[in-house]
Tab-separated table of N, CA and C in Angstrom:
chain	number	residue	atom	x	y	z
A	1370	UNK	N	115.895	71.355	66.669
A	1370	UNK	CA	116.105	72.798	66.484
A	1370	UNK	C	114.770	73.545	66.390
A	1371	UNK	N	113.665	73.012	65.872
A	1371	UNK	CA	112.831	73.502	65.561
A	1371	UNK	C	111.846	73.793	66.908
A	1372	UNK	N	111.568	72.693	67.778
A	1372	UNK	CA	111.249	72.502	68.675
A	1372	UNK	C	111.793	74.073	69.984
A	1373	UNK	N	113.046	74.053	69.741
A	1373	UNK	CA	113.652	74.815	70.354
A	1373	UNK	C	112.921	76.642	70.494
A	1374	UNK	N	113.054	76.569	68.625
A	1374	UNK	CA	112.660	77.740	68.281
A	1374	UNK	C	111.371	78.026	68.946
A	1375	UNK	N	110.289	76.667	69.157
A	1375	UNK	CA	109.786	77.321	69.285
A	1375	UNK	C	109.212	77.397	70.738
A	1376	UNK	N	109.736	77.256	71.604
A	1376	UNK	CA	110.049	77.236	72.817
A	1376	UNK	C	110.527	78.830	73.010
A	1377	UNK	N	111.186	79.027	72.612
A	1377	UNK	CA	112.269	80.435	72.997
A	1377	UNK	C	111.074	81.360	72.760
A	1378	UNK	N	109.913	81.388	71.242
A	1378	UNK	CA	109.418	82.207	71.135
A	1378	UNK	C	107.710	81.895	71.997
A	1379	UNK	N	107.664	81.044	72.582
A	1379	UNK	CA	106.713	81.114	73.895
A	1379	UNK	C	106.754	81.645	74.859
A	1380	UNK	N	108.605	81.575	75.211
A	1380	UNK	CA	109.398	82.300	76.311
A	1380	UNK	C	109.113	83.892	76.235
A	1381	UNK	N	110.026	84.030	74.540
A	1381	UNK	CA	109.287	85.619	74.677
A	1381	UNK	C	107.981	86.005	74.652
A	1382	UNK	N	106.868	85.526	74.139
A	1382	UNK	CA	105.506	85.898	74.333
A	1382	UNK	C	105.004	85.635	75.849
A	1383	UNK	N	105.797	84.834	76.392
A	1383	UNK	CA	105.326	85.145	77.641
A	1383	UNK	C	105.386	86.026	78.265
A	1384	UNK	N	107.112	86.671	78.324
A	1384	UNK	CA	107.660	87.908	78.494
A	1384	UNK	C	106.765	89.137	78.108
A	1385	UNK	N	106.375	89.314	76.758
A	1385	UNK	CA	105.813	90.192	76.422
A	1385	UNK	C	104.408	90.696	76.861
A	1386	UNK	N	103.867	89.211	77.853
A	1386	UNK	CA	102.607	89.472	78.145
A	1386	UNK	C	102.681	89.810	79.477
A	1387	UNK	N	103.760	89.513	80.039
A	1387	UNK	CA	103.861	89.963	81.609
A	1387	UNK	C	104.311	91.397	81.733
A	1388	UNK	N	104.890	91.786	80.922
A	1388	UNK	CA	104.863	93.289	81.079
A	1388	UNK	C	104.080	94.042	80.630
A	1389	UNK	N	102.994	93.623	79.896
A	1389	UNK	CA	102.696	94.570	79.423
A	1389	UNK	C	101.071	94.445	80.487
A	1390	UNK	N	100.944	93.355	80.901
A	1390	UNK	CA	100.106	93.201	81.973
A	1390	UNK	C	100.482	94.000	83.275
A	1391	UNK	N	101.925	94.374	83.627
A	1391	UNK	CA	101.955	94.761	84.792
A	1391	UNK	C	101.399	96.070	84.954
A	1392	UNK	N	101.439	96.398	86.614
A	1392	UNK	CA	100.724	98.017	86.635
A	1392	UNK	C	101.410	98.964	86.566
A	1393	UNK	N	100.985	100.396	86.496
A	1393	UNK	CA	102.213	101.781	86.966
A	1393	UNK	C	102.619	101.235	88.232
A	1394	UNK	N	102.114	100.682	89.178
A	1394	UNK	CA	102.449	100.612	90.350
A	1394	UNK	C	103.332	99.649	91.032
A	1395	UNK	N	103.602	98.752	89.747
A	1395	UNK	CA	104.037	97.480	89.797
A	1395	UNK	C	103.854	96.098	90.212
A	1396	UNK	N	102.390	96.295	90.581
A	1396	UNK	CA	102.524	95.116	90.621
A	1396	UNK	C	101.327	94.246	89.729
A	1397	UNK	N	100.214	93.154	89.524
A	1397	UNK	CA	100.272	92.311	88.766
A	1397	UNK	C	99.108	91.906	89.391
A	1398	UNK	N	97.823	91.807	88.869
A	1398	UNK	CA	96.541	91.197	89.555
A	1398	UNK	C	95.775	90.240	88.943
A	1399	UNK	N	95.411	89.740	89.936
A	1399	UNK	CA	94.744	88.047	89.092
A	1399	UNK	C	93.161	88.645	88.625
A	1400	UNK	N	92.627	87.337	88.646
A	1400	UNK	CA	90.985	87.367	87.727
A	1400	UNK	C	89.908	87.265	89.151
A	1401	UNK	N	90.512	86.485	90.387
A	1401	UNK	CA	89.651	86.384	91.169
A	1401	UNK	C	89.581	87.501	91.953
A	1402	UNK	N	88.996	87.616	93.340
A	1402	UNK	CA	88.507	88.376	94.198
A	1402	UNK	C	88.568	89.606	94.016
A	1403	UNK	N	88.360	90.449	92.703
A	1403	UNK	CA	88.465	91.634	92.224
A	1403	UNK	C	90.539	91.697	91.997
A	1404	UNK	N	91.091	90.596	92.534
A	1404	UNK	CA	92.205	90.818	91.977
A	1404	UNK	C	93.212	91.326	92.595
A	1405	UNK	N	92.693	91.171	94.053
A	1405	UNK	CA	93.423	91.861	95.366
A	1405	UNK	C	94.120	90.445	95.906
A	1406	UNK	N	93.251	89.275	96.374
A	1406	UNK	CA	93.295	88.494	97.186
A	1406	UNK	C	94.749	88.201	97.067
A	1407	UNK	N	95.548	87.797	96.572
A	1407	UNK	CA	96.751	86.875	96.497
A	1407	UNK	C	97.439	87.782	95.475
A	1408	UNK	N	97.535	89.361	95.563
A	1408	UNK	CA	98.231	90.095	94.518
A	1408	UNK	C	99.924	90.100	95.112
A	1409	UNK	N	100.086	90.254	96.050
A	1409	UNK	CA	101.378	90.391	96.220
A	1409	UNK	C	101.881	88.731	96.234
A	1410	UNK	N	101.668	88.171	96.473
A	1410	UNK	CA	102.173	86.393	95.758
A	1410	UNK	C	101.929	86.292	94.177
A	1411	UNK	N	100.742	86.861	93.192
A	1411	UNK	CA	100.813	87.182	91.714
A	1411	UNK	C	102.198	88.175	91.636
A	1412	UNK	N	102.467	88.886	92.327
A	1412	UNK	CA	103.605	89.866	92.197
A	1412	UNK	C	104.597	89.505	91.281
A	1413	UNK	N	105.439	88.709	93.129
A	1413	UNK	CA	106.178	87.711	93.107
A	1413	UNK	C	106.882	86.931	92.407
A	1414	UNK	N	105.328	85.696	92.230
A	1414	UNK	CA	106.028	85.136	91.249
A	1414	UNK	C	106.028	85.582	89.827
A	1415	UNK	N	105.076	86.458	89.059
A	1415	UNK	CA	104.974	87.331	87.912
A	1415	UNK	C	106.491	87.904	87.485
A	1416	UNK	N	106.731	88.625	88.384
A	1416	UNK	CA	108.529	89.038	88.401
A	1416	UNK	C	109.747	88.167	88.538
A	1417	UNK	N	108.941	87.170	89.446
A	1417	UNK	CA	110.354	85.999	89.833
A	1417	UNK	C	110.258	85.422	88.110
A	1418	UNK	N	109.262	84.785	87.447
A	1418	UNK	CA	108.846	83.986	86.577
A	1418	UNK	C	110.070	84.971	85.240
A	1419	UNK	N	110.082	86.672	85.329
A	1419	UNK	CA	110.591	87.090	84.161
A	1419	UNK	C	112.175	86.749	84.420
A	1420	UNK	N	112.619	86.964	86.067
A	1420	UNK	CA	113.989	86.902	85.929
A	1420	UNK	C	114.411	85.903	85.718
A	1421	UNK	N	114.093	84.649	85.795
A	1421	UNK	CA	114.161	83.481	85.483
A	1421	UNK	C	114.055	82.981	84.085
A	1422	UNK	N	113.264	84.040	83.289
A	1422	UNK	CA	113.380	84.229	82.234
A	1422	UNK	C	114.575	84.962	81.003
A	1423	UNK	N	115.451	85.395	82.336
A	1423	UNK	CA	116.441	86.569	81.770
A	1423	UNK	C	116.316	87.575	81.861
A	1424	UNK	N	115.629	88.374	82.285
A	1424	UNK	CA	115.175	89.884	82.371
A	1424	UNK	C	116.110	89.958	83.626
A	1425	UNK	N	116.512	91.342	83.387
A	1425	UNK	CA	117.828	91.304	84.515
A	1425	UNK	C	116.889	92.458	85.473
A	1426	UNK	N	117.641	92.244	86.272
A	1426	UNK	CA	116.923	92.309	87.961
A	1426	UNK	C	117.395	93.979	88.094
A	1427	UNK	N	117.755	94.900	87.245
A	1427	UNK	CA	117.630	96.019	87.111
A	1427	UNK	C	116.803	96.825	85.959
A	1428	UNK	N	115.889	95.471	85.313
A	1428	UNK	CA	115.003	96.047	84.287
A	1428	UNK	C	113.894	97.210	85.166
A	1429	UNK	N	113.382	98.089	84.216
A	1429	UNK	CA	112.449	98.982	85.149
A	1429	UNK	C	111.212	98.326	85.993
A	1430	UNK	N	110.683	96.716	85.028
A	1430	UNK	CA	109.500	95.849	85.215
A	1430	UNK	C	109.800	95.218	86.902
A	1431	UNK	N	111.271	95.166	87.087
A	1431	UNK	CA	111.469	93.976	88.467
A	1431	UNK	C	111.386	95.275	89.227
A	1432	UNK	N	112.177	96.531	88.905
A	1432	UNK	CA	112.467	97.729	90.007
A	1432	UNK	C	110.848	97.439	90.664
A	1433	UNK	N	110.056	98.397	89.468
A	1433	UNK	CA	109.066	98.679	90.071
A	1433	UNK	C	108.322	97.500	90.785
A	1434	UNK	N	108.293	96.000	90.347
A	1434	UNK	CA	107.546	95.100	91.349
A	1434	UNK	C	108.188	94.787	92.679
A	1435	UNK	N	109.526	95.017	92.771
A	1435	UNK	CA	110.026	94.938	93.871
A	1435	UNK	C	109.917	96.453	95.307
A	1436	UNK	N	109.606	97.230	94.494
A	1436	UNK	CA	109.282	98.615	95.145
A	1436	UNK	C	107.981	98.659	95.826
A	1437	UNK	N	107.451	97.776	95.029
A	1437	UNK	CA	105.447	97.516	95.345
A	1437	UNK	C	105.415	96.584	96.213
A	1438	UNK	N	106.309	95.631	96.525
A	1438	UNK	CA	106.214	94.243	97.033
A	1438	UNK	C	106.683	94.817	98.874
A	1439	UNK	N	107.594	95.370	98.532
A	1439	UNK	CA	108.254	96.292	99.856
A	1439	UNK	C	107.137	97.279	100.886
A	1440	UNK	N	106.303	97.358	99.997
A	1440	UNK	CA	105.288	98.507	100.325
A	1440	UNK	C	103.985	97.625	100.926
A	1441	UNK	N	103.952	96.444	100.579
A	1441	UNK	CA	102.745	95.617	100.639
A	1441	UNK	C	103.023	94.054	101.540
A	1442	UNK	N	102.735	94.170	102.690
A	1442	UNK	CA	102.848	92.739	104.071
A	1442	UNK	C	102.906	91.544	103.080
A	1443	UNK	N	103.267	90.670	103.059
A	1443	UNK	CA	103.022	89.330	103.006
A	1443	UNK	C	102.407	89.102	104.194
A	1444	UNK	N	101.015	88.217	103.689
A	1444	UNK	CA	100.378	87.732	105.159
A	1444	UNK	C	99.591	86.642	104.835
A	1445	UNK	N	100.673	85.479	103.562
A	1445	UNK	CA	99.940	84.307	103.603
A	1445	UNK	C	101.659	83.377	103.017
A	1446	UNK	N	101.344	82.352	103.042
A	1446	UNK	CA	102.470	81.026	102.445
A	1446	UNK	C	102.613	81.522	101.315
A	1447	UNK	N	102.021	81.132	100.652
A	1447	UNK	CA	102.066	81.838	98.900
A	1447	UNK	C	102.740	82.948	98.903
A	1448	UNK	N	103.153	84.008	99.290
A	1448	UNK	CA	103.430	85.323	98.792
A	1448	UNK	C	104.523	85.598	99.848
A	1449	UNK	N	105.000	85.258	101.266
A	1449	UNK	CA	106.128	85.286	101.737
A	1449	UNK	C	107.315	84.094	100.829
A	1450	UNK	N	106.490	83.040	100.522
A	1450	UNK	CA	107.220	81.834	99.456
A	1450	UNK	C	107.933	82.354	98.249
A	1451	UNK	N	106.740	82.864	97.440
A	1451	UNK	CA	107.104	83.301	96.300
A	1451	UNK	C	107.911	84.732	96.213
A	1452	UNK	N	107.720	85.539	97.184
A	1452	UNK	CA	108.863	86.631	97.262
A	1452	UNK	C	110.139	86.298	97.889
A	1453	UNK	N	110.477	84.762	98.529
A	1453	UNK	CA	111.843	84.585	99.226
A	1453	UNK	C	112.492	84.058	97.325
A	1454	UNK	N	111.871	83.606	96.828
A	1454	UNK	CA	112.163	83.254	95.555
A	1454	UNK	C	112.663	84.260	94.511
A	1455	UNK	N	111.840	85.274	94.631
A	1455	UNK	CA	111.855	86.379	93.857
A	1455	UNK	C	113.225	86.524	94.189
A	1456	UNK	N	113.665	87.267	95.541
A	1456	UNK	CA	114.768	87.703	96.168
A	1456	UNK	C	116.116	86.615	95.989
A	1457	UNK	N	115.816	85.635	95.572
A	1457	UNK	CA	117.053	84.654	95.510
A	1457	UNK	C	117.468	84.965	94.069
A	1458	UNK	N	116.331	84.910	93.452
A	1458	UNK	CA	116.430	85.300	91.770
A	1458	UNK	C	116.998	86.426	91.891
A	1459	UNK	N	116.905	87.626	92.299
A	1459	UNK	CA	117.803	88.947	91.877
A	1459	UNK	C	119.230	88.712	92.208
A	1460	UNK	N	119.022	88.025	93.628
A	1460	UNK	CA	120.300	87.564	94.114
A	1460	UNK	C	121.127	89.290	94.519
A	1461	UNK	N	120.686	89.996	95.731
A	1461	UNK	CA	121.399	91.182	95.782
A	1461	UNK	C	121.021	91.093	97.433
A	1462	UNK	N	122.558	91.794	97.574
A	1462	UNK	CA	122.796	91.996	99.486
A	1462	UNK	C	121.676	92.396	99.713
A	1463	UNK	N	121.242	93.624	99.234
A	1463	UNK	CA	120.410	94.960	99.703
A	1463	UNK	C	119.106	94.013	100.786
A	1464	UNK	N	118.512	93.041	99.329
A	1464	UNK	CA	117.170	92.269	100.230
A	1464	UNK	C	117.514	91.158	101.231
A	1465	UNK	N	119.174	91.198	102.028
A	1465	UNK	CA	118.792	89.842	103.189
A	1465	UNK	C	118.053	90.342	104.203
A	1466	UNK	N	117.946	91.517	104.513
A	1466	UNK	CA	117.446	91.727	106.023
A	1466	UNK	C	115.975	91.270	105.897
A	1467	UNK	N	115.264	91.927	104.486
A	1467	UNK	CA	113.821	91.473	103.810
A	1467	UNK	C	113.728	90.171	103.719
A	1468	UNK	N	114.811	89.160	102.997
A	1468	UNK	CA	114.401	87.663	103.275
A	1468	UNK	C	114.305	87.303	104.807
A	1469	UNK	N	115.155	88.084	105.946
A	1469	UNK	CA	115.345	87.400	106.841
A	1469	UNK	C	113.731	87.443	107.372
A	1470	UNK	N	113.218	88.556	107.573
A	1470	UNK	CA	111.835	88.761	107.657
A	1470	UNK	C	111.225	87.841	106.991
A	1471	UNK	N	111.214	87.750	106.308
A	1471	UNK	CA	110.033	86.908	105.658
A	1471	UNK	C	109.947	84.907	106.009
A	1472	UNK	N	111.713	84.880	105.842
A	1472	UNK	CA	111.811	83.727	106.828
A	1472	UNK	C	111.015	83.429	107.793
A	1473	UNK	N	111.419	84.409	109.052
A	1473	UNK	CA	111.046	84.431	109.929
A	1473	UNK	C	109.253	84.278	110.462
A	1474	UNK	N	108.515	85.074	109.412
A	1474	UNK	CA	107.173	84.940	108.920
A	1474	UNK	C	106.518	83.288	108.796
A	1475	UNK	N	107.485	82.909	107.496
A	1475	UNK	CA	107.443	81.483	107.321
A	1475	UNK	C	107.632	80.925	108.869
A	1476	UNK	N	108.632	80.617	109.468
A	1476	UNK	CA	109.054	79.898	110.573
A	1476	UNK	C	108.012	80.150	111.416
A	1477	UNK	N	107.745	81.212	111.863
A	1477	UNK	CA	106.172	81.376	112.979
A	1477	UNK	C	105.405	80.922	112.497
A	1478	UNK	N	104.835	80.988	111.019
A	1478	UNK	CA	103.419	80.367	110.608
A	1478	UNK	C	103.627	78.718	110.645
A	1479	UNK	N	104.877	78.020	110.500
A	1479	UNK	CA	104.803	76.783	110.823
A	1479	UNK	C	104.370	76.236	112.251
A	1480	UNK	N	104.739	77.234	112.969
A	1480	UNK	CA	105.348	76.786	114.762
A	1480	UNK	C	102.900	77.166	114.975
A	1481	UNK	N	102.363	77.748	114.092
A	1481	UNK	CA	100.637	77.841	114.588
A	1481	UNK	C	100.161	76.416	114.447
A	1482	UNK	N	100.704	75.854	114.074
A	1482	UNK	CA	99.939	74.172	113.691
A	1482	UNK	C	101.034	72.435	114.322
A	1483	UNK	N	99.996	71.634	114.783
A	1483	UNK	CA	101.052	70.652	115.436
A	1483	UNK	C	101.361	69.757	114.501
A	1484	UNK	N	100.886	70.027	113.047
A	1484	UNK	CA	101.594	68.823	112.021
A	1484	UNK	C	102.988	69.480	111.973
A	1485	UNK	N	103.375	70.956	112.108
A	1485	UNK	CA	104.347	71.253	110.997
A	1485	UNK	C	104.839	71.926	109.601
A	1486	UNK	N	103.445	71.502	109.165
A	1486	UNK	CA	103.341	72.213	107.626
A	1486	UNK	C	102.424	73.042	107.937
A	1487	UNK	N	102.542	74.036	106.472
A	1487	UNK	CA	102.016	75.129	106.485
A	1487	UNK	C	100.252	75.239	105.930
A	1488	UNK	N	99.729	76.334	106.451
A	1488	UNK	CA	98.252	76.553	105.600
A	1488	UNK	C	97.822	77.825	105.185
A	1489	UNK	N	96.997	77.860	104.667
A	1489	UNK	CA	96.293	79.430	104.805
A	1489	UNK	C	96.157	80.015	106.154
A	1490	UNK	N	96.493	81.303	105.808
A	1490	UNK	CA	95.805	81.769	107.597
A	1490	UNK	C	95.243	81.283	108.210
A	1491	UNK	N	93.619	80.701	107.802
A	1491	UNK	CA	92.702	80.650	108.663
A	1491	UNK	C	91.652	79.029	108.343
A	1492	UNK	N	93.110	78.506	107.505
A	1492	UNK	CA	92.378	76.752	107.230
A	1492	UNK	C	93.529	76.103	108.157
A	1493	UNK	N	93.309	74.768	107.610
A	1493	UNK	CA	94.118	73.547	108.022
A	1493	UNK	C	95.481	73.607	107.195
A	1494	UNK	N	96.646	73.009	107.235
A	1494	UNK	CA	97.669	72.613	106.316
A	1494	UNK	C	97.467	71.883	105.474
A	1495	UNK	N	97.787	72.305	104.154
A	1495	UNK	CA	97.620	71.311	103.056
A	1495	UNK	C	99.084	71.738	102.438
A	1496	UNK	N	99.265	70.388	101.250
A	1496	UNK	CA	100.357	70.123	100.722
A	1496	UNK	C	101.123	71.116	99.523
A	1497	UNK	N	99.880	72.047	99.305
A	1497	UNK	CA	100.307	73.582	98.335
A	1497	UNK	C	100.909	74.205	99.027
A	1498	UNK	N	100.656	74.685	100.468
A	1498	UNK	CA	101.576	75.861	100.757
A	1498	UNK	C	102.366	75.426	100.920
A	1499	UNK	N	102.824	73.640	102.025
A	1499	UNK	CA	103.586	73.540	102.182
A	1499	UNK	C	105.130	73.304	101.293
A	1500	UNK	N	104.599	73.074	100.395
A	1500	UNK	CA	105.182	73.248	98.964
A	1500	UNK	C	105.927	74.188	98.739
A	1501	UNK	N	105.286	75.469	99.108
A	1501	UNK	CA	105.788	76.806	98.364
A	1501	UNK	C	106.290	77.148	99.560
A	1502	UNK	N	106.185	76.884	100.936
A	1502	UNK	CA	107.154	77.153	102.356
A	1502	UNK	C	108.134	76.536	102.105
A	1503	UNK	N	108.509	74.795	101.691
A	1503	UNK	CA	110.045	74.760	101.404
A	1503	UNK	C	110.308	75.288	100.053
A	1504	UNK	N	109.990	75.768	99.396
A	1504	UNK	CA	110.526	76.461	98.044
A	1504	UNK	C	111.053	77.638	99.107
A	1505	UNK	N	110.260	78.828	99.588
A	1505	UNK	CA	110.406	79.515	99.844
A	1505	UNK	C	111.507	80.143	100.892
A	1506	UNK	N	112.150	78.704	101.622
A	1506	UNK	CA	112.695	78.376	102.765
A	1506	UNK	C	114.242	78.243	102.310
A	1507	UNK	N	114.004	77.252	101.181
A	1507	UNK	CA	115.145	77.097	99.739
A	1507	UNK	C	116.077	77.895	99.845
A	1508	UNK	N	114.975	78.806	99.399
A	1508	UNK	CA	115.921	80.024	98.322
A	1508	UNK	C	116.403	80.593	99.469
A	1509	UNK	N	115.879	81.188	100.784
A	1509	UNK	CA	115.974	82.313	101.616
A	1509	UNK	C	117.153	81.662	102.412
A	1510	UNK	N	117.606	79.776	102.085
A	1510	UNK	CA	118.994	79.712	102.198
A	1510	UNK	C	119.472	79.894	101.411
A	1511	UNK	N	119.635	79.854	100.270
A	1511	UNK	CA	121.114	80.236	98.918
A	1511	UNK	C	120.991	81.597	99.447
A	1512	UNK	N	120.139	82.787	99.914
A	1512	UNK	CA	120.720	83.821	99.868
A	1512	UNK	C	121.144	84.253	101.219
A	1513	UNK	N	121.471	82.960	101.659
A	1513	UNK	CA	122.562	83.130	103.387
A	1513	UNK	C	121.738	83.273	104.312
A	1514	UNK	N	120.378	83.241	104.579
A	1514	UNK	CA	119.671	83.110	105.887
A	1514	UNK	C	119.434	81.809	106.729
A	1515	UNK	N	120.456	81.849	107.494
A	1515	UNK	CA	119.908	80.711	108.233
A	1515	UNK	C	118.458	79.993	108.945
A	1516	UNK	N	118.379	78.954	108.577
A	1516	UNK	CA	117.082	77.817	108.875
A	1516	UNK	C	117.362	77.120	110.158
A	1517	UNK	N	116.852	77.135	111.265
A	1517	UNK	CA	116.480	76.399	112.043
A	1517	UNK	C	116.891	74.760	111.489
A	1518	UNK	N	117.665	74.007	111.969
A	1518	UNK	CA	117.256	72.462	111.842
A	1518	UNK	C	116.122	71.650	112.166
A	1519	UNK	N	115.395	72.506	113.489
A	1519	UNK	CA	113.890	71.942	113.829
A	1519	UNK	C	112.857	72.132	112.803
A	1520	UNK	N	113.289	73.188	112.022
A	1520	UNK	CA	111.804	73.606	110.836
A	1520	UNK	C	112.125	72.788	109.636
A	1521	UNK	N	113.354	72.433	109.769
A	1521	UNK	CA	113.398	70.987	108.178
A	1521	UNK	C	112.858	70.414	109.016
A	1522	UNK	N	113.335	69.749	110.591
A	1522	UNK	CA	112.968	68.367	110.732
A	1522	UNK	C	111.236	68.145	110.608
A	1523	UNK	N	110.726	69.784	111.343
A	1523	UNK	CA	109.230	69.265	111.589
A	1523	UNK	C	108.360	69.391	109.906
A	1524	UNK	N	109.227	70.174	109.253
A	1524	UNK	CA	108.376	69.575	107.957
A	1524	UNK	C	108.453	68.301	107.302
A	1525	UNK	N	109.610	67.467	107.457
A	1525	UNK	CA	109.713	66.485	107.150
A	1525	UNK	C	109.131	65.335	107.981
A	1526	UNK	N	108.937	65.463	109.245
A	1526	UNK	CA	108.285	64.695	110.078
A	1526	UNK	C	106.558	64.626	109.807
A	1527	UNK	N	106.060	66.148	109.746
A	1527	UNK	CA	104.896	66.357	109.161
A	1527	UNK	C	104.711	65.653	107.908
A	1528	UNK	N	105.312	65.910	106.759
A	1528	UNK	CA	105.145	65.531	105.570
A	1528	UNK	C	104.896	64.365	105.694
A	1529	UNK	N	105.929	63.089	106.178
A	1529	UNK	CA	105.895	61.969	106.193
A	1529	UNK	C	104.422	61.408	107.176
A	1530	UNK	N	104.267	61.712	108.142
A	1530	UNK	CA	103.251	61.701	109.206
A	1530	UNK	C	101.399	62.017	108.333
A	1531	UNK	N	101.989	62.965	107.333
A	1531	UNK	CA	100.363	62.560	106.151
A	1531	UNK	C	100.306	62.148	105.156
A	1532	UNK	N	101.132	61.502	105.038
A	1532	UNK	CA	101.234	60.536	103.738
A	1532	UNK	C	100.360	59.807	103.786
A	1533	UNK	N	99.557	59.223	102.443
A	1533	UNK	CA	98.620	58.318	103.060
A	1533	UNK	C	99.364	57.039	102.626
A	1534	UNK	N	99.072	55.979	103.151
A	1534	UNK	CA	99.949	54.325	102.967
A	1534	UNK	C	99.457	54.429	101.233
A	1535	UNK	N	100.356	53.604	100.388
A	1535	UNK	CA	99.922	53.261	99.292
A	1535	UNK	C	99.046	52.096	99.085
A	1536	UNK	N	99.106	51.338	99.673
A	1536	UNK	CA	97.492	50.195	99.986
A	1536	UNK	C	96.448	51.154	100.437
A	1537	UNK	N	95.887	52.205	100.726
A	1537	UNK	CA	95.126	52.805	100.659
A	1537	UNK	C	94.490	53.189	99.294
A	1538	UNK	N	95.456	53.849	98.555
A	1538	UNK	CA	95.173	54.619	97.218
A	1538	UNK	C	94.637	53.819	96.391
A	1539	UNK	N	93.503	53.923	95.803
A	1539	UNK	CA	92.880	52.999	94.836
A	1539	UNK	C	93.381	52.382	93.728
């Protein structure tokens, strides 16, 4: 029980620090690159992280990050990922046409590389984005957008294809 308690009240101090961190504008900036670089993926998941928390998806904190998020491209893995997430979390008609987009985002940025998995714009694929592309891929099915069967298969083909052997690993 105790344990519990005090869990719940980490939950709310977390709560309490994400809003009160957020902007008039809604949305939520990190410590690096003056705080721009990866703001609309801080958004994201900043807002996804409260509804998940319970904050209901008509609090003024999600309106406004979702109003900001609308206004601002996704134009990396991270932040088309973490906003198909966001959008599964509110769980409302209004954003399928927006997941379908963003899907779709995801699905082209896979089809730039011959492993399959995903990367930064302008690196190689590594195993973070691709991470947050099937998270992101996830959700943008529970909220009814259809997935390609070729984009599971080639991430899973990819995935498996860089594995390194375990007689390798020290």
């Amino acid at each position: 029980h105790q344990l519990q308690t005090r869990i719940n009240a980490a939950i709310d101090s977390a709560i309490e620090y994400l809003k009160l961190t957020q902007h008039r504008d809604g949305s939520w900036r990190g410590h690096h690159d003056g705080g721009h670089a990866h703001r609309n993926g801080l958004t994201a998941l900043s807002a996804y992280s409260l509804v998940k928390s319970g904050i209901k998806k008509d609090d003024p904190c999600i309106i406004r990050a979702l109003n900001w998020l609308h206004q601002v491209p996704c134009d990396t893995t991270y932040s088309a990922a973490c906003l198909l997430m966001l959008l599964a979390a509110v769980d409302d008609d209004e954003h399928l046409e927006w997941a379908e987009e963003l899907t779709d985002f995801l699905i082209e940025i896979q089809g730039n590389n011959k492993t399959g998995l995903w990367a930064y714009p302008s690196s190689s694929w590594d195993f973070s984005n691709t991470q947050y592309a099937a998270l992101g891929l996830r959700a943008a099915r529970e909220l009814g957008v259809r997935i390609p069967d070729k984009v599971w298969e080639r991430l899973i083909k990819g995935t498996l294809e860089m594995q390194v052997p375990a007689e390798v690993i020290p």
